[in-house]
């Protein structure tokens, strides 16, 4: 039997209001003929802006509903998460221990400049997985000993609560595009760092399809090497289970592009800096080359291969200013 309650469950998931929704959609044209819609989550209106606002809203909503009293999570050196989530945790009396791995590697003085003002519970560690696992386990146990129920969130808040947040954003966007009177939405390009936002999009798209909506091709662009494909599949299945959705996204529909490998998290080639500068000069959109610039570049390559007969949308996940302290990889 088809389960039509998934969308209702997404819309009823707990969240704390932080952003200004809906974020606008801009029609953008470049001199090279690229003509796309851009979903401006960079204008989410909370902290540094970005799709992360949606994730924080729902993750904190989930923690409050389930009675968690502290957050334990890892991040890398190039992140907006720490800066955007700490004021929210403080506001809702949730403690935290955030472990900052030295990836991509940066001089200690630079890391202290970026994270030093955020207090002792944002801990700088080395680049290794074993050290990170030890630091996270220590943080978890300290929190328990302090009498707070700790919640461990995987990198980039990759938890069903955050996937649901992104799914809700996708539903918001589909309604907006339909009201714009543009050709029907054909393809959506989204950056896949942990793939949390991408997972939410494919999940929401599947639920819309099951209700008779025309298909929308969701393309995720992997921005650093690693087992993203397996991880994203797992995240989609975990969220389907969490929502008790019985009609699963077919595995073959999860379109993750891995056409270029960027060595490691946070690195980028110099030609992407040029692309981001040119997009900024022509359209005013600010993209960074460690996340969104890669997605924009893959999108332009896809568009160059053939005209699309529907609308194409680039999801602007946000701008991460710290990329400037990371040297180009090639
Ligand atoms: C700049 C930027 N790009 C992309 C993303 C998407 O990341 P993820 O794939 O982890 O959902 C994020 C984080 O949410 C981000 O801050």
Short mmCIF file of N, CA, C and O in Angstrom, two decimals, residues 75-208:
data_model
loop_
_atom_site.label_atom_id
_atom_site.label_comp_id
_atom_site.label_asym_id
_atom_site.label_seq_id
_atom_site.Cartn_x
_atom_site.Cartn_y
_atom_site.Cartn_z
N UNK A 75 33.59 18.79 13.60
CA UNK A 75 33.59 19.64 12.40
C UNK A 75 35.03 19.70 11.87
O UNK A 75 35.97 19.31 12.57
N UNK A 76 35.19 20.21 10.64
CA UNK A 76 36.52 20.47 10.10
C UNK A 76 36.84 21.96 10.23
O UNK A 76 36.04 22.72 10.80
N UNK A 77 37.99 22.36 9.70
CA UNK A 77 38.42 23.76 9.85
C UNK A 77 37.58 24.75 9.03
O UNK A 77 37.54 25.93 9.37
N UNK A 78 36.95 24.27 7.95
CA UNK A 78 36.17 25.18 7.11
C UNK A 78 34.70 24.91 7.39
O UNK A 78 34.12 23.95 6.90
N UNK A 79 34.10 25.74 8.22
CA UNK A 79 32.73 25.45 8.66
C UNK A 79 31.99 26.73 9.04
O UNK A 79 32.60 27.68 9.53
N UNK A 80 30.70 26.74 8.80
CA UNK A 80 29.85 27.80 9.36
C UNK A 80 29.06 27.27 10.54
O UNK A 80 28.45 28.04 11.29
N UNK A 81 29.06 25.94 10.69
CA UNK A 81 28.17 25.31 11.68
C UNK A 81 28.41 25.82 13.09
O UNK A 81 27.48 26.20 13.79
N UNK A 82 29.68 25.84 13.49
CA UNK A 82 29.98 26.21 14.88
C UNK A 82 29.45 27.61 15.18
O UNK A 82 28.78 27.85 16.18
N UNK A 83 29.75 28.53 14.26
CA UNK A 83 29.37 29.92 14.50
C UNK A 83 27.85 30.09 14.52
O UNK A 83 27.32 30.91 15.25
N UNK A 84 27.15 29.28 13.73
CA UNK A 84 25.70 29.47 13.61
C UNK A 84 24.91 28.72 14.69
O UNK A 84 23.80 29.10 15.02
N UNK A 85 25.49 27.62 15.21
CA UNK A 85 24.69 26.81 16.15
C UNK A 85 24.90 27.23 17.61
O UNK A 85 23.97 27.09 18.43
N UNK A 86 26.09 27.76 17.95
CA UNK A 86 26.34 28.03 19.38
C UNK A 86 25.32 29.00 19.99
O UNK A 86 24.81 28.72 21.09
N UNK A 87 24.98 30.11 19.32
CA UNK A 87 23.99 31.00 19.94
C UNK A 87 22.63 30.31 20.16
O UNK A 87 21.92 30.62 21.13
N UNK A 88 22.31 29.36 19.29
CA UNK A 88 21.02 28.67 19.43
C UNK A 88 21.07 27.71 20.61
O UNK A 88 20.12 27.64 21.42
N UNK A 89 22.18 26.99 20.75
CA UNK A 89 22.32 26.06 21.89
C UNK A 89 22.26 26.84 23.20
O UNK A 89 21.58 26.44 24.15
N UNK A 90 22.94 27.98 23.21
CA UNK A 90 22.95 28.81 24.42
C UNK A 90 21.52 29.24 24.76
O UNK A 90 21.08 29.15 25.90
N UNK A 91 20.80 29.67 23.73
CA UNK A 91 19.44 30.18 23.94
C UNK A 91 18.52 29.10 24.52
O UNK A 91 17.65 29.40 25.33
N UNK A 92 18.73 27.84 24.13
CA UNK A 92 17.85 26.78 24.61
C UNK A 92 18.48 25.96 25.75
O UNK A 92 18.04 24.86 26.05
N UNK A 93 19.52 26.53 26.36
CA UNK A 93 20.18 25.89 27.49
C UNK A 93 20.66 24.47 27.18
O UNK A 93 20.46 23.55 27.97
N UNK A 94 21.23 24.31 26.01
CA UNK A 94 21.84 23.03 25.64
C UNK A 94 23.35 23.23 25.71
O UNK A 94 23.87 24.20 25.15
N UNK A 95 24.04 22.33 26.42
CA UNK A 95 25.51 22.42 26.48
C UNK A 95 26.10 21.84 25.19
O UNK A 95 25.38 21.22 24.39
N UNK A 96 27.41 22.03 24.99
CA UNK A 96 28.02 21.47 23.79
C UNK A 96 29.48 21.15 24.03
O UNK A 96 30.12 21.73 24.90
N UNK A 97 29.95 20.18 23.24
CA UNK A 97 31.39 19.99 23.06
C UNK A 97 31.57 19.74 21.58
O UNK A 97 31.03 18.76 21.05
N UNK A 98 32.28 20.64 20.93
CA UNK A 98 32.49 20.51 19.49
C UNK A 98 33.97 20.27 19.24
O UNK A 98 34.82 20.99 19.78
N UNK A 99 34.26 19.23 18.48
CA UNK A 99 35.64 18.82 18.23
C UNK A 99 36.00 19.26 16.82
O UNK A 99 35.34 18.87 15.86
N UNK A 100 37.04 20.11 16.71
CA UNK A 100 37.44 20.63 15.40
C UNK A 100 38.67 19.88 14.92
O UNK A 100 39.77 20.07 15.44
N UNK A 101 38.48 19.01 13.91
CA UNK A 101 39.62 18.27 13.35
C UNK A 101 40.42 19.19 12.43
O UNK A 101 39.86 20.08 11.78
N UNK A 102 41.71 18.95 12.38
CA UNK A 102 42.59 19.82 11.58
C UNK A 102 42.56 19.40 10.10
O UNK A 102 43.56 18.99 9.52
N UNK A 103 41.38 19.53 9.50
CA UNK A 103 41.17 19.16 8.10
C UNK A 103 40.37 20.28 7.41
O UNK A 103 39.29 20.60 7.90
N UNK A 104 40.83 20.86 6.33
CA UNK A 104 42.18 20.75 5.79
C UNK A 104 43.19 21.35 6.77
O UNK A 104 42.84 22.28 7.51
N UNK A 105 44.44 20.85 6.77
CA UNK A 105 45.40 21.30 7.78
C UNK A 105 45.70 22.79 7.67
O UNK A 105 45.90 23.30 6.57
N UNK A 106 45.70 23.46 8.83
CA UNK A 106 45.98 24.90 8.85
C UNK A 106 46.94 25.19 10.00
O UNK A 106 46.97 24.43 10.98
N UNK A 107 47.71 26.27 9.92
CA UNK A 107 48.58 26.63 11.04
C UNK A 107 47.75 26.88 12.31
O UNK A 107 46.62 27.38 12.22
N UNK A 108 48.34 26.50 13.46
CA UNK A 108 47.61 26.61 14.71
C UNK A 108 47.13 28.04 14.96
O UNK A 108 46.01 28.27 15.44
N UNK A 109 47.99 29.02 14.60
CA UNK A 109 47.62 30.43 14.86
C UNK A 109 46.34 30.78 14.09
O UNK A 109 45.45 31.49 14.60
N UNK A 110 46.23 30.25 12.89
CA UNK A 110 45.04 30.52 12.07
C UNK A 110 43.81 29.89 12.70
O UNK A 110 42.74 30.49 12.78
N UNK A 111 43.99 28.65 13.19
CA UNK A 111 42.86 27.95 13.81
C UNK A 111 42.43 28.67 15.09
O UNK A 111 41.24 28.77 15.39
N UNK A 112 43.42 29.18 15.82
CA UNK A 112 43.08 29.90 17.06
C UNK A 112 42.32 31.18 16.72
O UNK A 112 41.39 31.58 17.42
N UNK A 113 42.72 31.82 15.63
CA UNK A 113 42.02 33.05 15.23
C UNK A 113 40.56 32.73 14.88
O UNK A 113 39.64 33.44 15.24
N UNK A 114 40.36 31.58 14.18
CA UNK A 114 39.02 31.24 13.74
C UNK A 114 38.12 30.73 14.87
O UNK A 114 36.93 31.01 14.91
N UNK A 115 38.70 29.93 15.79
CA UNK A 115 37.85 29.25 16.78
C UNK A 115 38.13 29.67 18.22
O UNK A 115 37.36 29.32 19.12
N UNK A 116 39.24 30.41 18.42
CA UNK A 116 39.71 30.70 19.79
C UNK A 116 38.68 31.44 20.62
O UNK A 116 38.57 31.23 21.83
N UNK A 117 37.89 32.31 19.99
CA UNK A 117 36.95 33.13 20.77
C UNK A 117 35.68 32.37 21.15
O UNK A 117 34.77 32.95 21.77
N UNK A 118 35.59 31.09 20.81
CA UNK A 118 34.31 30.38 20.99
C UNK A 118 34.25 29.58 22.29
O UNK A 118 33.27 28.88 22.54
N UNK A 119 35.30 29.68 23.10
CA UNK A 119 35.27 29.03 24.42
C UNK A 119 35.92 27.66 24.42
O UNK A 119 36.22 27.09 23.37
N UNK A 120 36.10 27.11 25.66
CA UNK A 120 36.84 25.86 25.84
C UNK A 120 36.12 24.64 25.29
O UNK A 120 36.74 23.60 25.08
N UNK A 121 34.83 24.72 25.11
CA UNK A 121 34.09 23.55 24.65
C UNK A 121 34.11 23.39 23.14
O UNK A 121 33.44 22.51 22.59
N UNK A 122 34.88 24.25 22.47
CA UNK A 122 35.18 24.03 21.05
C UNK A 122 36.66 23.66 21.03
O UNK A 122 37.53 24.49 21.24
N UNK A 123 36.95 22.35 20.87
CA UNK A 123 38.32 21.83 21.06
C UNK A 123 39.02 21.58 19.75
O UNK A 123 38.48 20.88 18.89
N UNK A 124 40.22 22.11 19.63
CA UNK A 124 41.03 21.88 18.43
C UNK A 124 41.83 20.60 18.61
O UNK A 124 42.53 20.45 19.62
N UNK A 125 41.72 19.69 17.64
CA UNK A 125 42.52 18.45 17.70
C UNK A 125 43.28 18.30 16.37
O UNK A 125 43.13 19.13 15.46
N UNK A 126 44.04 17.21 16.24
CA UNK A 126 44.80 16.94 15.02
C UNK A 126 43.89 16.41 13.91
O UNK A 126 42.67 16.40 14.06
N UNK A 127 44.49 15.93 12.82
CA UNK A 127 43.68 15.51 11.67
C UNK A 127 43.18 14.07 11.72
O UNK A 127 42.32 13.70 10.92
N UNK A 128 43.67 13.24 12.65
CA UNK A 128 43.42 11.79 12.57
C UNK A 128 42.03 11.37 13.04
O UNK A 128 41.45 11.97 13.95
N UNK A 129 41.52 10.28 12.44
CA UNK A 129 40.21 9.74 12.82
C UNK A 129 40.23 9.16 14.23
O UNK A 129 39.26 9.28 14.98
N UNK A 130 41.36 8.54 14.59
CA UNK A 130 41.41 7.88 15.90
C UNK A 130 41.38 8.94 17.00
O UNK A 130 40.65 8.83 17.99
N UNK A 131 42.14 10.01 16.79
CA UNK A 131 42.13 11.09 17.78
C UNK A 131 40.72 11.69 17.88
O UNK A 131 40.22 11.99 18.97
N UNK A 132 40.06 11.85 16.72
CA UNK A 132 38.71 12.43 16.72
C UNK A 132 37.75 11.52 17.47
O UNK A 132 36.96 11.99 18.31
N UNK A 133 37.85 10.20 17.22
CA UNK A 133 36.95 9.26 17.90
C UNK A 133 37.16 9.33 19.41
O UNK A 133 36.20 9.35 20.20
N UNK A 134 38.43 9.41 19.84
CA UNK A 134 38.74 9.49 21.27
C UNK A 134 38.20 10.78 21.88
O UNK A 134 37.60 10.77 22.96
N UNK A 135 38.38 11.89 21.15
CA UNK A 135 37.92 13.19 21.67
C UNK A 135 36.39 13.20 21.79
O UNK A 135 35.83 13.73 22.76
N UNK A 136 35.71 12.61 20.82
CA UNK A 136 34.24 12.60 20.84
C UNK A 136 33.73 11.69 21.96
O UNK A 136 32.78 12.05 22.67
N UNK A 137 34.39 10.53 22.13
CA UNK A 137 33.97 9.62 23.21
C UNK A 137 34.18 10.29 24.56
O UNK A 137 33.31 10.23 25.44
N UNK A 138 35.32 10.99 24.71
CA UNK A 138 35.59 11.70 25.97
C UNK A 138 34.52 12.76 26.23
O UNK A 138 34.00 12.90 27.35
N UNK A 139 34.16 13.50 25.18
CA UNK A 139 33.16 14.57 25.32
C UNK A 139 31.81 13.98 25.72
O UNK A 139 31.10 14.51 26.59
N UNK A 140 31.48 12.84 25.12
CA UNK A 140 30.19 12.19 25.40
C UNK A 140 30.12 11.78 26.87
O UNK A 140 29.14 12.06 27.57
N UNK A 141 31.21 11.17 27.36
CA UNK A 141 31.20 10.70 28.75
C UNK A 141 31.23 11.86 29.74
O UNK A 141 30.56 11.81 30.77
N UNK A 142 31.97 12.92 29.40
CA UNK A 142 31.98 14.10 30.29
C UNK A 142 30.57 14.66 30.43
O UNK A 142 30.14 15.05 31.51
N UNK A 143 29.86 14.69 29.31
CA UNK A 143 28.51 15.24 29.34
C UNK A 143 27.60 14.38 30.23
O UNK A 143 26.80 14.91 31.02
N UNK A 144 27.73 13.08 30.12
CA UNK A 144 26.91 12.18 30.96
C UNK A 144 27.23 12.37 32.43
O UNK A 144 26.33 12.43 33.27
N UNK A 145 28.54 12.49 32.70
CA UNK A 145 28.94 12.66 34.12
C UNK A 145 28.40 13.98 34.67
O UNK A 145 28.11 14.10 35.84
N UNK A 146 28.24 14.97 33.76
CA UNK A 146 27.73 16.28 34.20
C UNK A 146 26.21 16.25 34.35
O UNK A 146 25.58 17.26 34.66
N UNK A 147 25.61 15.08 34.08
CA UNK A 147 24.17 14.94 34.28
C UNK A 147 23.32 15.42 33.12
O UNK A 147 22.12 15.62 33.26
N UNK A 148 23.96 15.62 31.95
CA UNK A 148 23.19 16.05 30.78
C UNK A 148 23.11 14.90 29.80
O UNK A 148 24.11 14.22 29.57
N UNK A 149 21.96 14.69 29.21
CA UNK A 149 21.85 13.60 28.23
C UNK A 149 22.49 14.05 26.92
O UNK A 149 22.00 14.99 26.27
N UNK A 150 23.61 13.42 26.50
CA UNK A 150 24.30 13.91 25.30
C UNK A 150 23.69 13.38 24.01
O UNK A 150 23.22 12.24 23.97
N UNK A 151 23.71 14.20 23.00
CA UNK A 151 23.28 13.79 21.66
C UNK A 151 24.49 13.86 20.76
O UNK A 151 25.13 14.91 20.64
N UNK A 152 24.83 12.73 20.12
CA UNK A 152 25.95 12.75 19.19
C UNK A 152 25.41 12.97 17.78
O UNK A 152 24.58 12.21 17.29
N UNK A 153 25.87 14.04 17.13
CA UNK A 153 25.47 14.30 15.74
C UNK A 153 26.67 14.03 14.84
O UNK A 153 27.75 14.57 15.07
N UNK A 154 26.50 13.19 13.80
CA UNK A 154 27.60 12.97 12.85
C UNK A 154 27.99 14.28 12.16
O UNK A 154 27.26 15.28 12.26
N UNK A 155 29.13 14.31 11.43
CA UNK A 155 29.58 15.54 10.78
C UNK A 155 28.47 16.17 9.94
O UNK A 155 27.70 15.46 9.29
N UNK A 156 28.42 17.51 9.96
CA UNK A 156 27.44 18.28 9.20
C UNK A 156 26.00 17.96 9.62
O UNK A 156 25.07 18.07 8.83
N UNK A 157 25.83 17.54 10.89
CA UNK A 157 24.50 17.23 11.45
C UNK A 157 23.76 16.19 10.62
O UNK A 157 22.55 16.30 10.39
N UNK A 158 24.50 15.18 10.13
CA UNK A 158 23.89 14.19 9.24
C UNK A 158 23.02 13.22 10.04
O UNK A 158 23.42 12.09 10.33
N UNK A 159 21.85 13.67 10.38
CA UNK A 159 20.88 12.90 11.18
C UNK A 159 19.52 13.09 10.51
O UNK A 159 19.27 14.11 9.85
N UNK A 160 18.60 12.11 10.67
CA UNK A 160 17.28 12.26 10.02
C UNK A 160 16.58 13.59 10.31
O UNK A 160 15.88 14.12 9.42
N UNK A 161 16.77 14.15 11.50
CA UNK A 161 16.10 15.43 11.78
C UNK A 161 16.55 16.49 10.78
O UNK A 161 15.74 17.31 10.30
N UNK A 162 17.84 16.48 10.42
CA UNK A 162 18.37 17.47 9.47
C UNK A 162 17.98 17.11 8.04
O UNK A 162 17.74 18.00 7.20
N UNK A 163 17.88 15.82 7.75
CA UNK A 163 17.43 15.40 6.41
C UNK A 163 15.99 15.88 6.21
O UNK A 163 15.62 16.40 5.13
N UNK A 164 15.19 15.75 7.25
CA UNK A 164 13.79 16.18 7.18
C UNK A 164 13.71 17.70 6.96
O UNK A 164 12.87 18.20 6.20
N UNK A 165 14.62 18.43 7.60
CA UNK A 165 14.67 19.89 7.42
C UNK A 165 14.88 20.24 5.95
O UNK A 165 14.22 21.12 5.39
N UNK A 166 15.81 19.51 5.31
CA UNK A 166 16.09 19.78 3.90
C UNK A 166 14.90 19.37 3.04
O UNK A 166 14.54 20.06 2.07
N UNK A 167 14.26 18.24 3.40
CA UNK A 167 13.09 17.78 2.64
C UNK A 167 11.99 18.84 2.68
O UNK A 167 11.34 19.15 1.67
N UNK A 168 11.82 19.45 3.83
CA UNK A 168 10.82 20.50 3.97
C UNK A 168 11.17 21.70 3.08
O UNK A 168 10.30 22.32 2.47
N UNK A 169 12.47 22.00 3.01
CA UNK A 169 12.92 23.09 2.13
C UNK A 169 12.61 22.78 0.67
O UNK A 169 12.22 23.65 -0.10
N UNK A 170 12.79 21.51 0.29
CA UNK A 170 12.51 21.11 -1.09
C UNK A 170 11.02 21.31 -1.40
O UNK A 170 10.67 21.84 -2.46
N UNK A 171 10.16 20.94 -0.47
CA UNK A 171 8.71 21.11 -0.68
C UNK A 171 8.38 22.61 -0.82
O UNK A 171 7.58 23.01 -1.67
N UNK A 172 9.04 23.41 0.02
CA UNK A 172 8.85 24.88 -0.05
C UNK A 172 9.21 25.38 -1.44
O UNK A 172 8.46 26.14 -2.07
N UNK A 173 10.36 24.91 -1.95
CA UNK A 173 10.87 25.37 -3.25
C UNK A 173 9.94 24.96 -4.39
O UNK A 173 9.67 25.74 -5.30
N UNK A 174 9.43 23.73 -4.35
CA UNK A 174 8.56 23.25 -5.45
C UNK A 174 7.31 24.13 -5.53
O UNK A 174 6.89 24.55 -6.61
N UNK A 175 6.75 24.46 -4.39
CA UNK A 175 5.56 25.34 -4.37
C UNK A 175 5.89 26.71 -4.95
O UNK A 175 5.11 27.27 -5.74
N UNK A 176 7.05 27.23 -4.61
CA UNK A 176 7.44 28.57 -5.12
C UNK A 176 7.60 28.55 -6.64
O UNK A 176 7.13 29.45 -7.33
N UNK A 177 8.30 27.52 -7.14
CA UNK A 177 8.56 27.47 -8.59
C UNK A 177 7.23 27.34 -9.33
O UNK A 177 7.01 27.99 -10.35
N UNK A 178 6.32 26.54 -8.79
CA UNK A 178 5.02 26.38 -9.46
C UNK A 178 4.28 27.71 -9.54
O UNK A 178 3.61 27.99 -10.53
N UNK A 179 4.46 28.54 -8.52
CA UNK A 179 3.74 29.82 -8.50
C UNK A 179 4.42 30.88 -9.38
O UNK A 179 3.86 31.95 -9.61
N UNK A 180 5.62 30.58 -9.88
CA UNK A 180 6.37 31.61 -10.64
C UNK A 180 5.95 31.67 -12.10
O UNK A 180 6.33 32.61 -12.82
N UNK A 181 5.26 30.65 -12.59
CA UNK A 181 4.85 30.65 -14.00
C UNK A 181 6.01 30.41 -14.95
O UNK A 181 5.97 30.83 -16.11
N UNK A 182 7.06 29.74 -14.50
CA UNK A 182 8.20 29.39 -15.37
C UNK A 182 7.98 27.96 -15.87
O UNK A 182 7.11 27.25 -15.35
N UNK A 183 8.76 27.49 -16.88
CA UNK A 183 8.62 26.10 -17.31
C UNK A 183 8.81 25.15 -16.12
O UNK A 183 9.53 25.47 -15.17
N UNK A 184 8.14 24.00 -16.16
CA UNK A 184 8.20 23.08 -15.01
C UNK A 184 9.63 22.73 -14.64
O UNK A 184 10.50 22.64 -15.51
N UNK A 185 9.82 22.54 -13.36
CA UNK A 185 11.17 22.26 -12.84
C UNK A 185 11.63 20.90 -13.34
O UNK A 185 10.95 19.89 -13.17
N UNK A 186 12.82 20.89 -13.96
CA UNK A 186 13.33 19.64 -14.49
C UNK A 186 14.47 19.07 -13.64
O UNK A 186 14.49 17.90 -13.34
N UNK A 187 15.43 19.96 -13.29
CA UNK A 187 16.63 19.47 -12.58
C UNK A 187 16.99 20.43 -11.44
O UNK A 187 16.91 21.65 -11.61
N UNK A 188 17.42 19.84 -10.34
CA UNK A 188 17.91 20.64 -9.20
C UNK A 188 19.33 20.17 -8.90
O UNK A 188 19.58 18.96 -8.77
N UNK A 189 20.26 21.12 -8.81
CA UNK A 189 21.65 20.80 -8.45
C UNK A 189 21.88 21.23 -7.00
O UNK A 189 21.57 22.36 -6.63
N UNK A 190 22.45 20.31 -6.22
CA UNK A 190 22.68 20.59 -4.80
C UNK A 190 24.05 20.06 -4.39
O UNK A 190 24.43 18.95 -4.78
N UNK A 191 24.76 20.83 -3.61
CA UNK A 191 26.07 20.41 -3.09
C UNK A 191 25.88 19.27 -2.10
O UNK A 191 25.01 19.33 -1.23
N UNK A 192 26.71 18.22 -2.24
CA UNK A 192 26.67 17.14 -1.26
C UNK A 192 28.01 17.10 -0.53
O UNK A 192 29.00 16.59 -1.06
N UNK A 193 28.04 17.68 0.66
CA UNK A 193 29.22 17.58 1.52
C UNK A 193 29.06 16.28 2.30
O UNK A 193 29.59 15.24 1.90
N UNK A 194 28.25 16.29 3.36
CA UNK A 194 27.88 15.01 3.98
C UNK A 194 26.74 14.37 3.18
O UNK A 194 26.48 13.17 3.31
N UNK A 195 26.05 15.18 2.39
CA UNK A 195 24.91 14.68 1.60
C UNK A 195 23.59 14.75 2.34
O UNK A 195 22.58 14.22 1.87
N UNK A 196 23.57 15.44 3.48
CA UNK A 196 22.34 15.51 4.28
C UNK A 196 21.23 16.24 3.52
O UNK A 196 20.09 15.77 3.44
N UNK A 197 21.59 17.41 2.96
CA UNK A 197 20.58 18.18 2.22
C UNK A 197 20.14 17.40 0.98
O UNK A 197 18.94 17.29 0.70
N UNK A 198 21.08 16.81 0.28
CA UNK A 198 20.78 16.01 -0.91
C UNK A 198 19.83 14.86 -0.55
O UNK A 198 18.84 14.59 -1.25
N UNK A 199 20.12 14.17 0.55
CA UNK A 199 19.26 13.06 0.98
C UNK A 199 17.83 13.55 1.20
O UNK A 199 16.86 12.89 0.81
N UNK A 200 17.70 14.71 1.82
CA UNK A 200 16.36 15.27 2.06
C UNK A 200 15.63 15.58 0.76
O UNK A 200 14.42 15.37 0.63
N UNK A 201 16.38 16.04 -0.23
CA UNK A 201 15.76 16.39 -1.51
C UNK A 201 15.25 15.14 -2.23
O UNK A 201 14.13 15.13 -2.74
N UNK A 202 16.07 14.09 -2.28
CA UNK A 202 15.62 12.89 -3.02
C UNK A 202 14.43 12.25 -2.29
O UNK A 202 13.52 11.72 -2.92
N UNK A 203 14.46 12.36 -0.99
CA UNK A 203 13.34 11.81 -0.22
C UNK A 203 12.04 12.58 -0.49
O UNK A 203 10.99 11.99 -0.77
N UNK A 204 12.12 13.91 -0.45
CA UNK A 204 10.92 14.73 -0.69
C UNK A 204 10.44 14.55 -2.13
O UNK A 204 9.23 14.47 -2.39
N UNK A 205 11.40 14.48 -3.05
CA UNK A 205 11.02 14.32 -4.47
C UNK A 205 10.27 13.02 -4.67
O UNK A 205 9.27 12.96 -5.39
N UNK A 206 10.73 11.97 -4.00
CA UNK A 206 10.06 10.67 -4.13
C UNK A 206 8.64 10.73 -3.57
O UNK A 206 7.70 10.22 -4.17
N UNK A 207 8.50 11.41 -2.44
CA UNK A 207 7.17 11.49 -1.83
C UNK A 207 6.21 12.29 -2.72
O UNK A 207 5.03 11.95 -2.86
N UNK A 208 6.74 13.35 -3.36
CA UNK A 208 5.90 14.13 -4.29
C UNK A 208 5.48 13.27 -5.48
O UNK A 208 4.33 13.28 -5.91
#
